[in-house]
mmCIF file of C-alpha atoms in Angstrom:
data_model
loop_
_atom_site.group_PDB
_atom_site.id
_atom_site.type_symbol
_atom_site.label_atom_id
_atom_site.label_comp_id
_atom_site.label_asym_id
_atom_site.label_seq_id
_atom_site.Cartn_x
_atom_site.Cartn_y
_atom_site.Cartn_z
ATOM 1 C CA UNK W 1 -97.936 -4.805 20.156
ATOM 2 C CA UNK W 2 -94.560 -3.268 18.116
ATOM 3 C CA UNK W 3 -95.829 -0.197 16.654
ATOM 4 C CA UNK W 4 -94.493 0.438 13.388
ATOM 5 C CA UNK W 5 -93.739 3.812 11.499
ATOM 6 C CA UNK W 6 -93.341 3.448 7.913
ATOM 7 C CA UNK W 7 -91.095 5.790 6.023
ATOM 8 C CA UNK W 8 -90.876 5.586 2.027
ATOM 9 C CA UNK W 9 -91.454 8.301 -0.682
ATOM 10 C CA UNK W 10 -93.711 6.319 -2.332
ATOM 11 C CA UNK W 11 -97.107 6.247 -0.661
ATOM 12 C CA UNK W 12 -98.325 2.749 -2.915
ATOM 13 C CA UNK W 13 -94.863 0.386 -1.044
ATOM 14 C CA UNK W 14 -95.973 1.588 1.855
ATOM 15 C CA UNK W 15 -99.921 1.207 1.496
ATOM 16 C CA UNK W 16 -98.624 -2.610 0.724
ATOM 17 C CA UNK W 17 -97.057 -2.940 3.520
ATOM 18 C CA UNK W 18 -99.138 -1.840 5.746
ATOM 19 C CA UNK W 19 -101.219 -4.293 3.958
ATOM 20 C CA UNK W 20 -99.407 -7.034 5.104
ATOM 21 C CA UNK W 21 -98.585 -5.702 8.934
ATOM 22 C CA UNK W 22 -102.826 -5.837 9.027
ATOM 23 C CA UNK W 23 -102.590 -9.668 9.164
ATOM 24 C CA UNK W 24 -100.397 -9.867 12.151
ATOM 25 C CA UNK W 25 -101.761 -10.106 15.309
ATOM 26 C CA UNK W 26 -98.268 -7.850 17.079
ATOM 27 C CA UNK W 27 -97.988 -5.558 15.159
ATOM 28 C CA UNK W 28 -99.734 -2.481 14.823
ATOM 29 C CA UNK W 29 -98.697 0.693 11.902
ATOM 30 C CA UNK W 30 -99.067 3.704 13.761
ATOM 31 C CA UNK W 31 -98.111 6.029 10.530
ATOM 32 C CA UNK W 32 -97.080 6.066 6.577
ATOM 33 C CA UNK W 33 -94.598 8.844 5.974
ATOM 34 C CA UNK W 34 -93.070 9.897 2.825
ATOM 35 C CA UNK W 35 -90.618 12.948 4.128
ATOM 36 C CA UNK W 36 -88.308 13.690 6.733
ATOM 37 C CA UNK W 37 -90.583 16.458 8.307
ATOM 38 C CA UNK W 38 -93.588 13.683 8.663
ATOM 39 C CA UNK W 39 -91.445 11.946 10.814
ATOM 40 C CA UNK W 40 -90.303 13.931 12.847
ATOM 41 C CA UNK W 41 -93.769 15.002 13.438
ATOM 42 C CA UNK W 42 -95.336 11.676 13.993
ATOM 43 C CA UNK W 43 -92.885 10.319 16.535
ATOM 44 C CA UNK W 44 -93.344 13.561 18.529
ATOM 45 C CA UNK W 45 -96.856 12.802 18.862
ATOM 46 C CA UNK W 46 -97.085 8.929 18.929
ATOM 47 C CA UNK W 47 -95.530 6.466 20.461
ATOM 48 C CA UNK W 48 -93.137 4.285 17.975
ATOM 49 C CA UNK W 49 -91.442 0.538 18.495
ATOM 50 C CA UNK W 50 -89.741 0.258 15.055
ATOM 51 C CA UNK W 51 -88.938 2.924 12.063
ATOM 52 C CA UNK W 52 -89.206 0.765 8.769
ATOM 53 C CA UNK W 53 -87.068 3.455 7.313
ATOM 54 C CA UNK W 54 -86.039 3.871 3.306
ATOM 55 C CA UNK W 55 -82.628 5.936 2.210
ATOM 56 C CA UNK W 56 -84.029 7.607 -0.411
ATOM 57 C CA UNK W 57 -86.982 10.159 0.819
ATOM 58 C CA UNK W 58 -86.940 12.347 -2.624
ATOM 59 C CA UNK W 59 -85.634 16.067 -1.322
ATOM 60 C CA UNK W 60 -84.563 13.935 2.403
ATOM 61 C CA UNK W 61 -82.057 12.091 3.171
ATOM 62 C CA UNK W 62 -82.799 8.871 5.260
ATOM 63 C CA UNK W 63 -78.796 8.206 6.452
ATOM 64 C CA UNK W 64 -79.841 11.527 8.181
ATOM 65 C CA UNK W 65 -82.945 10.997 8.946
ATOM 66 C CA UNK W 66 -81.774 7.405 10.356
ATOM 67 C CA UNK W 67 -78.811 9.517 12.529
ATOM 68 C CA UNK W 68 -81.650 12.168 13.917
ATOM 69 C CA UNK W 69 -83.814 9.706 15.225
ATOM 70 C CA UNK W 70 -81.045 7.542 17.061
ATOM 71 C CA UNK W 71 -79.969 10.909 18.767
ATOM 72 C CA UNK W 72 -83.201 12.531 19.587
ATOM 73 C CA UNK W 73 -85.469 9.174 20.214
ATOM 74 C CA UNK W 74 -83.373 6.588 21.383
ATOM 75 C CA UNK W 75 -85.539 3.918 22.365
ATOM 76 C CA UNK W 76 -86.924 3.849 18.917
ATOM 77 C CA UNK W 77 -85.450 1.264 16.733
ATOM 78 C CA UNK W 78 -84.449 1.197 13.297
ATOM 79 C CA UNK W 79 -84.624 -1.224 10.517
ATOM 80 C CA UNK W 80 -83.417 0.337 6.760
ATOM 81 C CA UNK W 81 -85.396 -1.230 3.829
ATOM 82 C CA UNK W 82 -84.006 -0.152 1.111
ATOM 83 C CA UNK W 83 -83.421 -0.778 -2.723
ATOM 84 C CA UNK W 84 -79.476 0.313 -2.337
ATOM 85 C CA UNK W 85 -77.522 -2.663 -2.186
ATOM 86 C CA UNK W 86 -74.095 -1.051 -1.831
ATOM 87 C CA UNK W 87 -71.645 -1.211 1.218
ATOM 88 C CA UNK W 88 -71.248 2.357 1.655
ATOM 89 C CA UNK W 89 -75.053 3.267 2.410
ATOM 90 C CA UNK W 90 -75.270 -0.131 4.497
ATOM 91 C CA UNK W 91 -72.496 0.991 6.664
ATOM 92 C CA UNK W 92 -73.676 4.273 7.024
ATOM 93 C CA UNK W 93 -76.550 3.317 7.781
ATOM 94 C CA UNK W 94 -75.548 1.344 10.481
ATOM 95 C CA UNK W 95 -73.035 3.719 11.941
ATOM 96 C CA UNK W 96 -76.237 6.304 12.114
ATOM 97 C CA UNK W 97 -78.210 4.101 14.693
ATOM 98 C CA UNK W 98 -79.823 1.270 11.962
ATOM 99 C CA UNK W 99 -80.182 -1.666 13.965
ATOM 100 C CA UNK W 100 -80.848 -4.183 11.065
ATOM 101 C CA UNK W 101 -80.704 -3.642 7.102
ATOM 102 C CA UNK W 102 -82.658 -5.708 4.383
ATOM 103 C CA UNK W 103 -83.187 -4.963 0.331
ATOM 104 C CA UNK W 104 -86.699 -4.537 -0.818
ATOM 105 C CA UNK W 105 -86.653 -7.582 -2.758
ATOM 106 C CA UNK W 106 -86.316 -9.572 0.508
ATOM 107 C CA UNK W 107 -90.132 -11.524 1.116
ATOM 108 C CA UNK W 108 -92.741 -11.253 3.549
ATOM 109 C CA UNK W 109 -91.913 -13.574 6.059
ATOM 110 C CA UNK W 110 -88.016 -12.626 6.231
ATOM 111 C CA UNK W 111 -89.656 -8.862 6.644
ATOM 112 C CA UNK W 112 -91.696 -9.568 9.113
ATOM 113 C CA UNK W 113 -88.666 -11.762 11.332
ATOM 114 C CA UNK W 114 -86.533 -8.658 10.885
ATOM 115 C CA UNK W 115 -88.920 -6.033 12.702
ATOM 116 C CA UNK W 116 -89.451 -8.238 15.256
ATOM 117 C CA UNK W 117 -85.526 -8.969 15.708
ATOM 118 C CA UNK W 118 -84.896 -5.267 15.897
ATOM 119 C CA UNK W 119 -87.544 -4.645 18.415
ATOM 120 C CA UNK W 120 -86.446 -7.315 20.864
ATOM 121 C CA UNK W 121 -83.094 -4.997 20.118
ATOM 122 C CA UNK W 122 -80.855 -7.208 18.645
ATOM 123 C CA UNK W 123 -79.290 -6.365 15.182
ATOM 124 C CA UNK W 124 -80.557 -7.828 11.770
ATOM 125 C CA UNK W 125 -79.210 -8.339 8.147
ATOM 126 C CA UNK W 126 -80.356 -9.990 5.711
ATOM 127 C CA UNK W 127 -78.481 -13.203 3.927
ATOM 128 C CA UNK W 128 -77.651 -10.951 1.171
ATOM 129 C CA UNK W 129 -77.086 -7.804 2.922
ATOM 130 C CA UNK W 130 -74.377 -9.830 4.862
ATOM 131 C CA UNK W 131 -72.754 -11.636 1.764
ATOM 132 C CA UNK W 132 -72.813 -7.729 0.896
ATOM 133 C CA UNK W 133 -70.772 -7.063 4.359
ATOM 134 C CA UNK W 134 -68.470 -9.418 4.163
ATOM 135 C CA UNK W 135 -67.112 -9.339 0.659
ATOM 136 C CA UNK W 136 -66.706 -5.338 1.833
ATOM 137 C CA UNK W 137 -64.282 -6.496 5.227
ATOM 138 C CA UNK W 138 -62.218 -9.168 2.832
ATOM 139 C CA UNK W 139 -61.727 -6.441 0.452
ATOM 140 C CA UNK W 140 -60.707 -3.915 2.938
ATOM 141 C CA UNK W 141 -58.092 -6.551 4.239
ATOM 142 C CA UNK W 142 -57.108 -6.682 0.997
ATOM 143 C CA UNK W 143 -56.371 -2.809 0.582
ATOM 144 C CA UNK W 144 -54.598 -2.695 3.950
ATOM 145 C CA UNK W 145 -52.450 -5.639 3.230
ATOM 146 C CA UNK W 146 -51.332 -3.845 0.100
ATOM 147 C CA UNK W 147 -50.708 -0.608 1.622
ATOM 148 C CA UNK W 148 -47.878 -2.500 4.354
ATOM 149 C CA UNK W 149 -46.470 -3.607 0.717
ATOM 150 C CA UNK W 150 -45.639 -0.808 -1.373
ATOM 151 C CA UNK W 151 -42.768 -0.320 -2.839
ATOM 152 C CA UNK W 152 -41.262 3.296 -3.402
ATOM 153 C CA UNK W 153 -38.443 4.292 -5.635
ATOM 154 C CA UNK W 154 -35.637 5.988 -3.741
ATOM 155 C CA UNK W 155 -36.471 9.264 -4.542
ATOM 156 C CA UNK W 156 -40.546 8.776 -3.879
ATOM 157 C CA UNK W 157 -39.374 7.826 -0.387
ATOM 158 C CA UNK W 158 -37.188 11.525 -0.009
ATOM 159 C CA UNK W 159 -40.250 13.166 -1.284
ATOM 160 C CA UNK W 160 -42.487 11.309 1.377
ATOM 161 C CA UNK W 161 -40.059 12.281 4.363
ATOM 162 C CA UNK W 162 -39.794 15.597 2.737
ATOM 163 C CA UNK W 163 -43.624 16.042 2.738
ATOM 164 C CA UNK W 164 -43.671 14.771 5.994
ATOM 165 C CA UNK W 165 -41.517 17.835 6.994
ATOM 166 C CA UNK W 166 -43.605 20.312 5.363
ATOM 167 C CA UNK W 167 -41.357 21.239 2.590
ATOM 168 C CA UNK W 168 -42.815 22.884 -0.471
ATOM 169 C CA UNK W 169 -42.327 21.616 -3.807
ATOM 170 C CA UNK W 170 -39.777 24.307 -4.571
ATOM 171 C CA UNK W 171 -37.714 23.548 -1.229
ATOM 172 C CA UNK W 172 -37.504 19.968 -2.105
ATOM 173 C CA UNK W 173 -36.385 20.430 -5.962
ATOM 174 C CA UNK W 174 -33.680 22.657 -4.477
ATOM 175 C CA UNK W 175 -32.748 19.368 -1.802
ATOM 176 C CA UNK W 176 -32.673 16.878 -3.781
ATOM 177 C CA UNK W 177 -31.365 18.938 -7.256
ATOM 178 C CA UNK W 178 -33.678 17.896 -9.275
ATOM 179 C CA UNK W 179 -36.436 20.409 -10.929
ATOM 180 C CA UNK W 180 -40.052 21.024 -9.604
ATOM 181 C CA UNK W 181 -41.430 19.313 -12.164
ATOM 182 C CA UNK W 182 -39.702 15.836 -11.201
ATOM 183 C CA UNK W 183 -41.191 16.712 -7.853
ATOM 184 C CA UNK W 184 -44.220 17.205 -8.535
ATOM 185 C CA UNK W 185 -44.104 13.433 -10.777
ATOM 186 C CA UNK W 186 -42.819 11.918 -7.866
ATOM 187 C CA UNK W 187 -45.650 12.957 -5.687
ATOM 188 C CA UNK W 188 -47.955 12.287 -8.026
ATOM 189 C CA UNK W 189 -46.861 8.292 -7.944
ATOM 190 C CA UNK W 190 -47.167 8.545 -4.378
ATOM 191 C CA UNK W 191 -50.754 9.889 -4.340
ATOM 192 C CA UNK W 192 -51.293 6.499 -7.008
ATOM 193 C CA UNK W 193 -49.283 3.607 -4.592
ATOM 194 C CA UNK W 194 -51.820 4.949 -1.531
ATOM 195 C CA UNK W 195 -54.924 5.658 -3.890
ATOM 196 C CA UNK W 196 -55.929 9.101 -2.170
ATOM 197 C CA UNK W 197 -56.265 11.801 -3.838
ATOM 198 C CA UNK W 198 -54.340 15.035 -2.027
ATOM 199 C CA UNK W 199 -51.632 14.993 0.157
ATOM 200 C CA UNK W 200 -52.894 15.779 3.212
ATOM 201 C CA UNK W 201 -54.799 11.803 2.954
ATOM 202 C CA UNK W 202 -51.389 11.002 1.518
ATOM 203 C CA UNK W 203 -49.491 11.881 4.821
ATOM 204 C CA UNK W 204 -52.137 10.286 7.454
ATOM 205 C CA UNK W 205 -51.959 6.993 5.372
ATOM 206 C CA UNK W 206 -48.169 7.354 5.245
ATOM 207 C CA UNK W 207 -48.213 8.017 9.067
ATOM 208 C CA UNK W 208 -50.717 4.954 9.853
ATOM 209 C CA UNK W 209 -48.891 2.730 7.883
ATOM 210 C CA UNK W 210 -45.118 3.644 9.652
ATOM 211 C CA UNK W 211 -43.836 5.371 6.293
ATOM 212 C CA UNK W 212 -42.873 8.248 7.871
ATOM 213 C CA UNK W 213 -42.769 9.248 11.686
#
């Protein structure tokens, strides 16, 4: 039998599916939970195969919800059901311990082949969850193929080594004789071309890309 903890703020999805685990003959649902402290409770005192686990738990958070389980009961698997389809909270999700990830428009029988993938331990996503996936990697390989092209002015590259050595903006208006202000317009540009937002991102980009040593 994989016994099954459900975990969803809203007690009617998972009265549903509970409905639906009823009707197969391996799997058994061993607990509905709607918060973080149910959880923890319930795996404490039962034995669980599979956390059918939602992100958003009201006041909880299931990303770390999803990361306390993998660290504290780590033969208990994890399969995210959520409504977010957005790359951030599926590769969070997965970095926290989920073993698989499907949406909650996904049907019964793809449901039910997931659960049983991540019990046997092997990692599941969904067609559209992985569509999701890899449009995220091609446009990441996108974003690091136009970071090994930018193209600086001759001054935004003395303000990038001159970062790079710590200088403040009044020390580098005073090397390069131009005023603060110019400076301060150059680095912003700089901040633009790598798309972070302070310079302290600015100068580990700048660094992992071989701008400056």
């Amino acid at each position: 039998m994989i016994r099954i903890l459900l975990v969803d703020d809203h007690k009617i999805f998972t009265e549903g599916v509970t409905s639906l685990m009823l009707q197969e003959h391996d799997f058994e649902v061993v607990g509905e939970c709607q918060n973080a402290v149910q959880v923890k409770e319930t795996l404490r005192s039962k034995k669980v195969d599979v956390v059918l686990l939602d992100i958003n738990l009201g006041k909880d958070s299931g990303l770390d919800l999803c990361k306390h389980i993998t660290e504290n009961f780590p033969l208990v698997k994890i399969l995210a059901m959520s409504m977010y389809n957005d790359e951030s909270f599926i590769t969070k999700m997965m970095k926290n311990g989920a073993l698989g990830y499907i949406l909650k428009n996904t049907g019964a029988e793809e449901l039910l082949k997931a659960i049983r993938t991540v019990n046997s331990g092997k990692n599941y996503q969904s067609a559209e969850v992985m569509d999701i996936i890899m449009k995220g990697m091609t446009r990441q390989k996108q974003q690091e193929k136009n970071l090994y092209q930018i193209r600086f002015t001759r001054r935004e590259k003395e303000v990038l080594e001159l970062i790079a050595l710590g200088k403040t903006t009044r020390e580098m208006a005073q090397d390069l004789f131009i005023s603060e202000k110019t400076v301060e317009t150059h680095r912003s540009n700089l901040l633009s071309k790598f798309e972070v937002k302070n310079v302290v991102s600015l100068l580990k980009m700048a660094m992992e890309y071989g701008y400056v040593k």
